mmCIF file of C-alpha atoms and ligand atoms in Angstrom:
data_model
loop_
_atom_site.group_PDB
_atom_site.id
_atom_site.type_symbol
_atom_site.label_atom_id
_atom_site.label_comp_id
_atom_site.label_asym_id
_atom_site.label_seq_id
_atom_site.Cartn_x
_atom_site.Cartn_y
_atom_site.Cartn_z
ATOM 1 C CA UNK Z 24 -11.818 -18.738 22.531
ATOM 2 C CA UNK Z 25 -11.290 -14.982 22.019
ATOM 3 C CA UNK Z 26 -9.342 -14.209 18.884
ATOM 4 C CA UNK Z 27 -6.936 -11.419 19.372
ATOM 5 C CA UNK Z 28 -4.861 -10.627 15.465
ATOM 6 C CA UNK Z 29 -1.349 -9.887 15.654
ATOM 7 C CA UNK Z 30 -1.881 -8.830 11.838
ATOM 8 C CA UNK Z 31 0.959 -6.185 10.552
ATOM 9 C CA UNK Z 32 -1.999 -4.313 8.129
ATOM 10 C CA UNK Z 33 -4.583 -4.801 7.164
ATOM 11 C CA UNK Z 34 -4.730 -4.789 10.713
ATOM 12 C CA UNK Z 35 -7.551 -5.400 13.776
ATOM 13 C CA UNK Z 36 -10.126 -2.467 14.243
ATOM 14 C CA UNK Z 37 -11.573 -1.429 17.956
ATOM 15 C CA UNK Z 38 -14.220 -4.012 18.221
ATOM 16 C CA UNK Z 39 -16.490 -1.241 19.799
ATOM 17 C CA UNK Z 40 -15.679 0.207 16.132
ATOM 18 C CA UNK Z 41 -16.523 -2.652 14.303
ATOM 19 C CA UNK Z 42 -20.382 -3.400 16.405
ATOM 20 C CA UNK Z 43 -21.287 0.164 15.629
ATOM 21 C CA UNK Z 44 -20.637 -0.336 11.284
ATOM 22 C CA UNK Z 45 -22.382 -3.565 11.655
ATOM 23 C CA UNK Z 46 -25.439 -1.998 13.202
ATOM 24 C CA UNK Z 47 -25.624 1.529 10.943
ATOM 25 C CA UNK Z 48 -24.511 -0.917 7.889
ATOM 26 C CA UNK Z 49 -27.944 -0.745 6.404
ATOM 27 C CA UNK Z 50 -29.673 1.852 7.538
ATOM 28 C CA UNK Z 51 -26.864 4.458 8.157
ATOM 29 C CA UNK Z 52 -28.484 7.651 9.872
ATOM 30 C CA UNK Z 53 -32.278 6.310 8.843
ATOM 31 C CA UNK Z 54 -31.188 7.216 5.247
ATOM 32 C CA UNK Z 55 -32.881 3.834 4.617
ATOM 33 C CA UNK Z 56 -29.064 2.927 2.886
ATOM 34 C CA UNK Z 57 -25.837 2.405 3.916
ATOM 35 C CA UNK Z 58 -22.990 5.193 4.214
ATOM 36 C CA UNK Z 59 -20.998 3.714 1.589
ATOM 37 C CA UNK Z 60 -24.085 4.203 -0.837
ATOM 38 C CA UNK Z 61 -24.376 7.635 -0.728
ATOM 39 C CA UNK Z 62 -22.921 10.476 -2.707
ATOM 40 C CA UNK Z 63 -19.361 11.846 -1.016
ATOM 41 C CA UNK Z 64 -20.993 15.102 -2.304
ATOM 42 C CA UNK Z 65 -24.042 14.808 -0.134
ATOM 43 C CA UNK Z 66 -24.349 16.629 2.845
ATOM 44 C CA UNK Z 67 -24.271 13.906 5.063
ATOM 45 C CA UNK Z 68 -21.275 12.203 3.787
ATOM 46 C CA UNK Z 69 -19.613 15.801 3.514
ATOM 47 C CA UNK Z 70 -20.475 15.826 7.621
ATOM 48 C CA UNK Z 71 -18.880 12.530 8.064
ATOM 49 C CA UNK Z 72 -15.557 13.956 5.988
ATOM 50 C CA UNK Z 73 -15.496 16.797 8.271
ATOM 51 C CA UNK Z 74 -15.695 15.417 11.511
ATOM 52 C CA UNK Z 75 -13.135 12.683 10.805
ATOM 53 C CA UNK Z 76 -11.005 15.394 9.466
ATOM 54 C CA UNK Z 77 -11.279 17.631 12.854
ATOM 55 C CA UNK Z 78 -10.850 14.761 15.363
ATOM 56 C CA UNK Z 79 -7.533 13.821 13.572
ATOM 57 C CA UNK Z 80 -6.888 17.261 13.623
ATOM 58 C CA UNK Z 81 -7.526 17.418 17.745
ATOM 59 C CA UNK Z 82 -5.721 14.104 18.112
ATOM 60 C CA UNK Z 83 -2.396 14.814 16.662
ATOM 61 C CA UNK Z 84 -2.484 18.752 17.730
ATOM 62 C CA UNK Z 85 -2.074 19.406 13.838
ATOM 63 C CA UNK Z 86 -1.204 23.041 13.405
ATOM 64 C CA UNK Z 87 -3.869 25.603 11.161
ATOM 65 C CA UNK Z 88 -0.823 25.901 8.916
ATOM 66 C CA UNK Z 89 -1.045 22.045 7.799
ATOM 67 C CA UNK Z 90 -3.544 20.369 6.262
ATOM 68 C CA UNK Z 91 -5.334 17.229 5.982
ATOM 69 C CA UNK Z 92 -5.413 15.712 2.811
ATOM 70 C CA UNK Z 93 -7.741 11.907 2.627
ATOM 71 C CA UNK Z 94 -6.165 9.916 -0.558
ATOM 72 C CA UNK Z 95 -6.311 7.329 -1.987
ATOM 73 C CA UNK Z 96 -2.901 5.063 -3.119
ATOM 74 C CA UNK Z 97 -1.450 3.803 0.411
ATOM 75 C CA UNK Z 98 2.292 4.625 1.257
ATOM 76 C CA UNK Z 99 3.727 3.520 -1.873
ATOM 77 C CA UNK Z 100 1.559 5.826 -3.842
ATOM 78 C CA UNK Z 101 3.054 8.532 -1.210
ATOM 79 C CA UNK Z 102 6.806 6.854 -1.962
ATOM 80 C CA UNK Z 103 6.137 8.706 -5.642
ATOM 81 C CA UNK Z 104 4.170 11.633 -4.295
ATOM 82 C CA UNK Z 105 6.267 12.967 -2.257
ATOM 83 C CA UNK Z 106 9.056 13.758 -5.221
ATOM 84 C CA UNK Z 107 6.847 14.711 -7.788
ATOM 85 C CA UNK Z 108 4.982 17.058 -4.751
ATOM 86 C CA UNK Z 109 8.636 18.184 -3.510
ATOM 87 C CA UNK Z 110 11.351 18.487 -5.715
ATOM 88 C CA UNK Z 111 10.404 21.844 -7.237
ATOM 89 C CA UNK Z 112 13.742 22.453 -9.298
ATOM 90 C CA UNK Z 113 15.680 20.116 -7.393
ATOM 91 C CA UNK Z 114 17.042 17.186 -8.655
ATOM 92 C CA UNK Z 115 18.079 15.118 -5.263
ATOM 93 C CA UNK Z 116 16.849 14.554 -2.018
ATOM 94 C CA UNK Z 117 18.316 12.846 1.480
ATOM 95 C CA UNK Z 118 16.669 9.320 2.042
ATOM 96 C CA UNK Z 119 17.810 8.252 5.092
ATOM 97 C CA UNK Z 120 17.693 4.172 5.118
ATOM 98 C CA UNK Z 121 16.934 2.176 8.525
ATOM 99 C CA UNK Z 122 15.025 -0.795 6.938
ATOM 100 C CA UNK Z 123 13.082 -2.658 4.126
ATOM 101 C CA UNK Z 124 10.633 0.679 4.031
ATOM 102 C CA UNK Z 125 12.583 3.531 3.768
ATOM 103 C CA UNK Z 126 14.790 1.257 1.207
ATOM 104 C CA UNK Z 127 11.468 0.755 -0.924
ATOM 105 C CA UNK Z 128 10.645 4.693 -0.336
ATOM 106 C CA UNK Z 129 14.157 5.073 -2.194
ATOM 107 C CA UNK Z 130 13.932 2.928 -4.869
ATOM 108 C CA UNK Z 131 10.232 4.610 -6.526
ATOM 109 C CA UNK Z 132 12.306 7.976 -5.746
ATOM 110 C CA UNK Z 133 14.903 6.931 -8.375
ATOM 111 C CA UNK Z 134 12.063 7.446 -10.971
ATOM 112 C CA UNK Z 135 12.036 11.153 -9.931
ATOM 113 C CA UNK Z 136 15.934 12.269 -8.877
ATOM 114 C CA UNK Z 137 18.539 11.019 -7.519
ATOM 115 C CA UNK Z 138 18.452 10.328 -3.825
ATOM 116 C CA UNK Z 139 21.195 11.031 -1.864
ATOM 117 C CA UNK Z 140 21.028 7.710 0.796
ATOM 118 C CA UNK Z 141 21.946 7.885 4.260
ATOM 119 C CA UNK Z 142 22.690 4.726 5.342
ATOM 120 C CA UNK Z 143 21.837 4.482 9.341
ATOM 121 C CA UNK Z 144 21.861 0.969 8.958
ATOM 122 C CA UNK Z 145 24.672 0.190 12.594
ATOM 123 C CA UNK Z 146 25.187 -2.480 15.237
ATOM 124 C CA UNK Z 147 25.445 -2.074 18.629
ATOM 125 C CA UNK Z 148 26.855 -4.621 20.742
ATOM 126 C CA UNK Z 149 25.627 -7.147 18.100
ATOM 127 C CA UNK Z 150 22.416 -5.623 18.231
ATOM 128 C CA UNK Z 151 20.490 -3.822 15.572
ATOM 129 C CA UNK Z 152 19.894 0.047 15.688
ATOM 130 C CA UNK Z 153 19.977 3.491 13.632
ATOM 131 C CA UNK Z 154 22.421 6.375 13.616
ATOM 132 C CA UNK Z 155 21.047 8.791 15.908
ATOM 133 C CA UNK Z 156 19.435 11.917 14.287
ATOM 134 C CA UNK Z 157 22.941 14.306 14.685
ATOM 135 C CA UNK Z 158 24.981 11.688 12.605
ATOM 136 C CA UNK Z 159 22.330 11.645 9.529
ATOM 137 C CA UNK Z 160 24.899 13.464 6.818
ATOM 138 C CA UNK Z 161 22.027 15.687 5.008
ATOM 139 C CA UNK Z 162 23.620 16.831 1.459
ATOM 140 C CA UNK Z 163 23.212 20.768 1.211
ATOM 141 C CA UNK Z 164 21.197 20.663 -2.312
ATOM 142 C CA UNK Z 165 18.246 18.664 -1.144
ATOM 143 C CA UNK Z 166 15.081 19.157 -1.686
ATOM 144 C CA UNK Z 167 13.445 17.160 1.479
ATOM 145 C CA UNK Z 168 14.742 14.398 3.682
ATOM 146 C CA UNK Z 169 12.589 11.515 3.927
ATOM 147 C CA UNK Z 170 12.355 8.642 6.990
ATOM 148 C CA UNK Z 171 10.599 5.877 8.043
ATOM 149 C CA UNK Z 172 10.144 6.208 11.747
ATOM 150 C CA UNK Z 173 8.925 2.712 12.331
ATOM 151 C CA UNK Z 174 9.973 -0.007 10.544
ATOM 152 C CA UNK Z 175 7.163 -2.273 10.217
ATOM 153 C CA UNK Z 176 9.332 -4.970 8.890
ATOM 154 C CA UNK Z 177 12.308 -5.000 10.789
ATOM 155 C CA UNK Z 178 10.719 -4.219 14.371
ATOM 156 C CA UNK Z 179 12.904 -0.369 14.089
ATOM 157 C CA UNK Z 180 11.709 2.214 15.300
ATOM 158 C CA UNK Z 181 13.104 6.300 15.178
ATOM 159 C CA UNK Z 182 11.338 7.687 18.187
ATOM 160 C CA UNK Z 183 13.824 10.979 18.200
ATOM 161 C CA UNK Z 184 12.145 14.360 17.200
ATOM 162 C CA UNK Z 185 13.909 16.145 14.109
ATOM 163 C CA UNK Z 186 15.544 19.169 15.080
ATOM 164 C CA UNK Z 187 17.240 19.983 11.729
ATOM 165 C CA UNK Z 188 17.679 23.337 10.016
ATOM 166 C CA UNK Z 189 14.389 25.405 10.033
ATOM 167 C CA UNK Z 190 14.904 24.903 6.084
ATOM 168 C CA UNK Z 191 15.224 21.156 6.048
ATOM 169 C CA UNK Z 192 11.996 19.680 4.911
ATOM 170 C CA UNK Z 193 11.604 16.689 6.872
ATOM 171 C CA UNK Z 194 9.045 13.814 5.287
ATOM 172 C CA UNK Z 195 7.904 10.940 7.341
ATOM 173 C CA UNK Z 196 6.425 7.662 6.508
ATOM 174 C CA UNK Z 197 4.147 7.104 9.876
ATOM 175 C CA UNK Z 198 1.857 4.533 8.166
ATOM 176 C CA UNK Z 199 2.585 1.692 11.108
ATOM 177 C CA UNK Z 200 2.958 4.362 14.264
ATOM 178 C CA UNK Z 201 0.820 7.712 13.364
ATOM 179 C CA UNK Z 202 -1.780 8.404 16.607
ATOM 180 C CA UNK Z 203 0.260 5.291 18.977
ATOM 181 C CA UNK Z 204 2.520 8.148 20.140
ATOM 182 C CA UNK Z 205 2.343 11.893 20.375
ATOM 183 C CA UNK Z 206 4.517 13.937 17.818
ATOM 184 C CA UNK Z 207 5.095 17.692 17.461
ATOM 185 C CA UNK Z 208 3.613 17.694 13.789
ATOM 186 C CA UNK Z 209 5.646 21.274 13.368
ATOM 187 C CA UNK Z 210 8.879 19.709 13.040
ATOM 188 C CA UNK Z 211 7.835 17.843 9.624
ATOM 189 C CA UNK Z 212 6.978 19.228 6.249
ATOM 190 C CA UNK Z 213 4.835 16.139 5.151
ATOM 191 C CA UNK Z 214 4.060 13.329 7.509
ATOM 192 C CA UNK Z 215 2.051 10.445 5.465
ATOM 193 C CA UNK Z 216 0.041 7.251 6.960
ATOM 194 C CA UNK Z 217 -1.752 4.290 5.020
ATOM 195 C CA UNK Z 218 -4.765 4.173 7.022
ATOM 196 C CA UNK Z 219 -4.696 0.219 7.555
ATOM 197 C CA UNK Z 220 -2.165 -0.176 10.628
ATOM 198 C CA UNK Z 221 -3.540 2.337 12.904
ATOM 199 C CA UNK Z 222 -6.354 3.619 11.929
ATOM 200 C CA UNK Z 223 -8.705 2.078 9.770
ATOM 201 C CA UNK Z 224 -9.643 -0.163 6.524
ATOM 202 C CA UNK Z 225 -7.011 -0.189 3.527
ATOM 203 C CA UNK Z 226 -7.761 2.623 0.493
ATOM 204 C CA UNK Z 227 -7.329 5.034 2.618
ATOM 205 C CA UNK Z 228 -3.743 7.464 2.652
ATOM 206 C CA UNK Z 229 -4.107 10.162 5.552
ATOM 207 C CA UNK Z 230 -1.472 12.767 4.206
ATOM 208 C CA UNK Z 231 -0.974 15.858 6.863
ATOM 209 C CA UNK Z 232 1.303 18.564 4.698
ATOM 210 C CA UNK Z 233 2.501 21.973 5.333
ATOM 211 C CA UNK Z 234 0.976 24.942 3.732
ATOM 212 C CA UNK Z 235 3.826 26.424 2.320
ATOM 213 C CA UNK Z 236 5.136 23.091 0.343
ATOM 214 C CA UNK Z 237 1.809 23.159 -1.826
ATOM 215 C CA UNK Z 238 1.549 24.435 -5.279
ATOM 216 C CA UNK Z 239 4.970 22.925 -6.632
ATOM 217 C CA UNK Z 240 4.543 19.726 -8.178
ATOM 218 C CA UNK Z 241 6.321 18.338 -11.021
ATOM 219 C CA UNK Z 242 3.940 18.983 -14.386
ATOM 220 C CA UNK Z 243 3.598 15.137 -15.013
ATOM 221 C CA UNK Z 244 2.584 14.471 -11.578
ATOM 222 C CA UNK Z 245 -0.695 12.614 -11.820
ATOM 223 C CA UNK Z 246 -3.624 15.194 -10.708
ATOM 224 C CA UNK Z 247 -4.702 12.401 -8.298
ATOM 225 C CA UNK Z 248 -1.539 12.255 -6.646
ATOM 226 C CA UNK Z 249 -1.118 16.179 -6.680
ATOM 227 C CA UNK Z 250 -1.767 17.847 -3.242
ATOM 228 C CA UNK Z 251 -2.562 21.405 -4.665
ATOM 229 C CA UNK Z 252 -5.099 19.456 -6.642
ATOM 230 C CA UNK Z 253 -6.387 17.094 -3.642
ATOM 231 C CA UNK Z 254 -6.581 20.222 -1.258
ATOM 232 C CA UNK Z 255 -8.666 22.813 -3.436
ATOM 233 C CA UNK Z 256 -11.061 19.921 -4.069
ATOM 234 C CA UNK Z 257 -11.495 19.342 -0.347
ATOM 235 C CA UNK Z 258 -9.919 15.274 -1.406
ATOM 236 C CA UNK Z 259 -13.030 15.085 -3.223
ATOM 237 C CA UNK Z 260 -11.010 15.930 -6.767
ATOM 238 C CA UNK Z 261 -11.742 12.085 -7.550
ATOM 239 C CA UNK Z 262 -14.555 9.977 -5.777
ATOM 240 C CA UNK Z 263 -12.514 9.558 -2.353
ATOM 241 C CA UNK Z 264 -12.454 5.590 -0.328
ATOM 242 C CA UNK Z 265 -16.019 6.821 1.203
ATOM 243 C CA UNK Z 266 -16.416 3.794 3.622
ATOM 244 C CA UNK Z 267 -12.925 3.884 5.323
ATOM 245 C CA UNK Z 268 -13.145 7.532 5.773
ATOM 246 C CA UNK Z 269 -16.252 6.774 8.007
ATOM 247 C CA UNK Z 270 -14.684 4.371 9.428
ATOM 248 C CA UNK Z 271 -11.805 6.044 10.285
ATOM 249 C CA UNK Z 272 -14.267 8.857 11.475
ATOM 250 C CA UNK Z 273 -15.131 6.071 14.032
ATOM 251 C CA UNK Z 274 -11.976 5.650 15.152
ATOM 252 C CA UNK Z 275 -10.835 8.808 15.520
ATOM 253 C CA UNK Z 276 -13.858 9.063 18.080
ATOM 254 C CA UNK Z 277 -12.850 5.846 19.830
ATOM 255 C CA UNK Z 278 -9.641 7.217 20.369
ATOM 256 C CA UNK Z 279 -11.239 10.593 21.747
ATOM 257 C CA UNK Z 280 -13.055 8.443 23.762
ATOM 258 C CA UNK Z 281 -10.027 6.463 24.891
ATOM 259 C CA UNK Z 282 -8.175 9.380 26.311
ATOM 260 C CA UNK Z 283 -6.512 10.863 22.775
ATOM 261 C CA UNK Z 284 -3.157 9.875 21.683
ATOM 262 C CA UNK Z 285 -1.108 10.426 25.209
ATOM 263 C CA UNK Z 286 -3.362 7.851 26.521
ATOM 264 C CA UNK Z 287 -2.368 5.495 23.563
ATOM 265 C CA UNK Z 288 0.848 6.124 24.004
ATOM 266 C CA UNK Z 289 0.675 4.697 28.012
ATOM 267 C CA UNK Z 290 -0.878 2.199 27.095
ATOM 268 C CA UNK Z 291 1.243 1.401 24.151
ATOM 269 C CA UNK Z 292 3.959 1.252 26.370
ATOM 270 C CA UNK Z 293 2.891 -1.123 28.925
ATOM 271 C CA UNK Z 294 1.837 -3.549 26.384
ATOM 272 C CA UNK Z 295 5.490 -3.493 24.332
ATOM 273 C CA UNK Z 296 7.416 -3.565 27.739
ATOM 274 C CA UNK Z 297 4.984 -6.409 28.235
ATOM 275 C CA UNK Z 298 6.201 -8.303 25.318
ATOM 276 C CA UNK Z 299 9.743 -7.515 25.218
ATOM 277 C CA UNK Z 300 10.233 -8.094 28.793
ATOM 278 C CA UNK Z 301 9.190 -12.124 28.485
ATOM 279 C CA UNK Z 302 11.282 -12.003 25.195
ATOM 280 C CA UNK Z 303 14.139 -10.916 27.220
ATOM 281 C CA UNK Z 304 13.839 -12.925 30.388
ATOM 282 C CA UNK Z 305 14.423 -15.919 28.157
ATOM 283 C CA UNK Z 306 17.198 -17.330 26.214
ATOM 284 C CA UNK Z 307 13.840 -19.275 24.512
ATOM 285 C CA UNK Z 308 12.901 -16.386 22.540
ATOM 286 C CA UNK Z 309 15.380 -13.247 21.121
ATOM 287 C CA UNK Z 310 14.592 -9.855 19.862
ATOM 288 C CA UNK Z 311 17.798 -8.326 17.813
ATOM 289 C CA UNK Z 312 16.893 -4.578 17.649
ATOM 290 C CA UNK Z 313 18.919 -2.742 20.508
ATOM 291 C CA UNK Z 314 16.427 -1.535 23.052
ATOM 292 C CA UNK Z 315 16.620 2.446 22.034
ATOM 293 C CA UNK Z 316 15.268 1.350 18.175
ATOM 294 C CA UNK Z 317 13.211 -1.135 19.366
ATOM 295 C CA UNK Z 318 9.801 -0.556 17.831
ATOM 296 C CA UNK Z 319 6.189 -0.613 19.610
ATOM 297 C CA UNK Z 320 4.154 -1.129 17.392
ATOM 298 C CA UNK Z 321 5.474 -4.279 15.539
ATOM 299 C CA UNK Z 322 7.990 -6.864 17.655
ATOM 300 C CA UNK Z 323 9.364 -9.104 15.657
ATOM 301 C CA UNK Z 324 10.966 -12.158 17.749
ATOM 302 C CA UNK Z 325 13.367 -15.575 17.049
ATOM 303 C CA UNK Z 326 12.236 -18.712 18.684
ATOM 304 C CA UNK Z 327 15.969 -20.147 19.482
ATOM 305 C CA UNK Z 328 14.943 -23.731 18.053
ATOM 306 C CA UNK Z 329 13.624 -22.357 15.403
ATOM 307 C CA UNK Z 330 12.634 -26.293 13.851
ATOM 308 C CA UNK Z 331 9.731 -25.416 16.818
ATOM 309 C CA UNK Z 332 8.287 -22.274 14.619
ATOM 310 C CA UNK Z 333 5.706 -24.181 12.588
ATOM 311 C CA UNK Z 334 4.430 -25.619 16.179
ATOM 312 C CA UNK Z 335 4.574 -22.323 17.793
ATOM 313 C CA UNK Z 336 2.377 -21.165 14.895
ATOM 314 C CA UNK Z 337 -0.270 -23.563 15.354
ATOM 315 C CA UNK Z 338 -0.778 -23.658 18.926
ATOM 316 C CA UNK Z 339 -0.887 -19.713 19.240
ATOM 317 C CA UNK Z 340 -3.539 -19.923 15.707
ATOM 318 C CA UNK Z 341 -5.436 -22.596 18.469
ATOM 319 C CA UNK Z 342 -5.410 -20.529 21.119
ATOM 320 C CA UNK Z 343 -6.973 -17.574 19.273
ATOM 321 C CA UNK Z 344 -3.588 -15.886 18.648
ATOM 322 C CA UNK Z 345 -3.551 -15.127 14.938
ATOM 323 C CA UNK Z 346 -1.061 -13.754 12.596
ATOM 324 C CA UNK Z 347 1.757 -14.300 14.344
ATOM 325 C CA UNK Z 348 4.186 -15.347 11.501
ATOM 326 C CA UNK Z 349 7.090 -13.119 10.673
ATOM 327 C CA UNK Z 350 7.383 -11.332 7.278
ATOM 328 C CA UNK Z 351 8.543 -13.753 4.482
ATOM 329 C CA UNK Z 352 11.919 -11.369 4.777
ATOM 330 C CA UNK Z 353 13.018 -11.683 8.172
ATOM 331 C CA UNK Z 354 11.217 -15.057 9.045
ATOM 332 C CA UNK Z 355 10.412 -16.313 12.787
ATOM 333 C CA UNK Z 356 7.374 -14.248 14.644
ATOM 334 C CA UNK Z 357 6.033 -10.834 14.708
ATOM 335 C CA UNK Z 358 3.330 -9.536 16.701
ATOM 336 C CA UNK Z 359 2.120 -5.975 15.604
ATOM 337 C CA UNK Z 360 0.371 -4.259 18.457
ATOM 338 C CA UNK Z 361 -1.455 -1.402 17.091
ATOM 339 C CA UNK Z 362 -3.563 1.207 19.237
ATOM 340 C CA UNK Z 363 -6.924 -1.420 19.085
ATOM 341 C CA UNK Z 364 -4.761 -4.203 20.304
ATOM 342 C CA UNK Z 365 -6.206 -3.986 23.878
ATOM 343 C CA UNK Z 366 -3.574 -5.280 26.925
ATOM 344 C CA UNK Z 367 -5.632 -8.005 27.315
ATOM 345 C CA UNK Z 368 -4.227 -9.272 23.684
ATOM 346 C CA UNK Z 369 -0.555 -9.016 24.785
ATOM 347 C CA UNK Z 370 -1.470 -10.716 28.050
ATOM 348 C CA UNK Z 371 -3.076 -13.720 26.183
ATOM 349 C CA UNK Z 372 0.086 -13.675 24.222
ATOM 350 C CA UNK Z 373 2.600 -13.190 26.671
ATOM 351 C CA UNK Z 374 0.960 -16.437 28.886
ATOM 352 C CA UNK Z 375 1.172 -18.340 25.698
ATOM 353 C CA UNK Z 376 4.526 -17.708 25.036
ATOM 354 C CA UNK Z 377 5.410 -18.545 28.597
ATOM 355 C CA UNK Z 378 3.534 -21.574 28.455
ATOM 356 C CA UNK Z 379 5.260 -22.884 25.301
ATOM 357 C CA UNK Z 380 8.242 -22.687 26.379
ATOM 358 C CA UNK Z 381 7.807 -24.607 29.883
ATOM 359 C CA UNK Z 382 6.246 -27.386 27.369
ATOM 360 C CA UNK Z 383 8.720 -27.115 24.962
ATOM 361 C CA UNK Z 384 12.335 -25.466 25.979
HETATM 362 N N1 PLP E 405 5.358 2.088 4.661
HETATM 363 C C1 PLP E 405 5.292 1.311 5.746
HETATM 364 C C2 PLP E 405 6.013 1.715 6.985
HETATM 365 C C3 PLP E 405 4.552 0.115 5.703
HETATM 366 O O1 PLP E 405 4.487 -0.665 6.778
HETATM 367 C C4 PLP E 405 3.877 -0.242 4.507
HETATM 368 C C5 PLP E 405 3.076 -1.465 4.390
HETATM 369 O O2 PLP E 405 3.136 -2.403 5.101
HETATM 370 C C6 PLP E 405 3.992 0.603 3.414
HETATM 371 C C7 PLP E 405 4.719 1.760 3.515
HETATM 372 C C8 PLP E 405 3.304 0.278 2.129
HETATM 373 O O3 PLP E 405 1.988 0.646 2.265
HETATM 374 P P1 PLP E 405 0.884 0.372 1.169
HETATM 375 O O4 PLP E 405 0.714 -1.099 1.091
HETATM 376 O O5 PLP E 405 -0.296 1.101 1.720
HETATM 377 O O6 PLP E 405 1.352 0.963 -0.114
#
């Protein structure tokens, strides 16, 4: 049986991706060695950094007036960066809170200041969604607003493009939807991914950050956690995560390869509708999250009977569906369809589903 992993992160690779590591793994570039055995200060590995850093560049459209940092710490490490990178004089900042993310982005800000929460937490027509952009309350002595635009957790997603205040710097954790959709990087001040939903193994933190906002962090801030300090040492200040920068150098080129991120984002699209539409067709299976927050990149679903969960779980596991259990949290399923979750996948799952619940409804 073909395995396709519903995993929320670490999270499945292009398997086009995966063949061509396996087959440099030893003898990368007939160095006689592998990539992850070589300095990051040779010239080969400095290649590799560069290339990866220019096709992320070309796939997101990332202005000359951002840059690119490659770190180390994941999202929470960028859940303290950001304040001690940001707050300058400042002592609060607008967190807006939509789910279990942005409320954990909030809490490690209360080490730094005192964050000002919007709560966009509403229901509509008993169905779960976020205060559109317009209704977010910003406080007028922030330093930065920070959001979550997808929820990994809670299945939410904030598709809307900030149009706040030139002066409103607008921080964004993308580490579950960065390169599945296209984004107009311009409207952010920092936008900050964990590299292993989307794009490659865990270690890696891709952290894109506007020119201007360098050069003002707090005096305690850690030096690795310091973007002045990460960009003039090219994210080399401290031995970088070597082997899932070149592998996220591979993906970057399997995503050229693919058709760039507005090809993703098609394709992205038919595979949610996919899943959402035999969710909805049924009163077997339920999706809460009103249809305008509904995330697609991670769809969290109810079995109505839910004493059937535990079977559901081990007849999708036989049929090569893995990782299909919901987050301790919210319970039930969750499939998380990242960009190297092929249609195929959602197909295999979709037939399932449908299958169950003729056997079992
Ligand atoms: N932010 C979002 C949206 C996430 O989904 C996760 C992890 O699942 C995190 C932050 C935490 O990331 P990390 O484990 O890399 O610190």
């Amino acid at each position: 049986t073909q395995v396709f992993n519903f995993s929320s992160g670490p999270a499945v690779l292009p398997a086009d991706v995966l063949k061509q590591a396996q087959q440099e793994l030893c003898d990368w570039q007939g160095l006689g060695t592998s990539v992850m055995e070589i300095s990051h200060r040779s010239k080969e590995f400095i290649h590799v950094a560069e290339e990866a850093e220019k096709d992320f560049r070309d796939l997101l459209n990332i202005p000359s007036n951002y840059k690119v940092l490659f770190c180390h710490g994941g999202g929470r490490g960028q859940f303290a960066s950001i304040p001690l990178n940001l707050l300058g004089d400042k002592t609060t900042a607008d967190y807006v809170d939509a789910g279990y993310w942005a409320a954990s982005a909030v809490k490690e800000a209360k080490k730094y200041c005192v964050p000002h929460v919007i709560d966009a937490k509403i229901t509509v027509d008993g169905l779960r969604a976020v205060k559109p952009m317009s209704e977010w309350q910003l406080s007028n002595n922030a330093a930065y607003l920070h959001y979550c635009p997808n929820e990994t957790i809670d299945g939410i997603a904030i598709d809307e493009t900030p149009a706040f205040a030139s002066d409103v710097v607008v921080t964004a954790d993308f580490s579950s939807t960065i390169l599945s959709r296209e984004i107009d990087v311009s409207r952010f001040g920092v936008i900050y991914a964990g590299a292993q939903k989307n794009i490659g193994p865990a270690g890696l933190t891709l952290v894109i950050v506007r020119e201007d906002l360098l050069g003002k962090a707090h005096a305690a801030c850690p030096s690795i956690l310091d973007y002045s300090v990460l960009n003039e040492n090219d994210s080399m200040f401290n031995t970088p995560p070597t082997f899932a920068w070149y592998l996220s150098g591979l993906v970057f080129k399997w995503l050229k390869k693919q058709g760039g991120v507005a090809a993703m984002e098609k394709v992205n699209q038919q595979k949610s509708e996919l899943l959402y539409g035999v969710i909805d067709r049924s009163d077997f299976y339920r999706n809460d999250v009103a249809k305008s927050n509904r995330s697609r990149m991670n769809i969290p679903f109810q079995l109505a009977d839910s004493a059937l969960d535990k079977l559901f779980l081990e007849e999708s596991f036989a049929a090569g569906l893995h990782a299909l259990k919901g987050h301790r949290v919210v319970g039930g399923m969750r499939a998380s369809i990242y960009n190297a979750m092929p249609l195929a996948g959602v197909q295999a799952l979709t037939d399932f589903m449908v299958d169950f619940e003729r056997r079992h409804g």
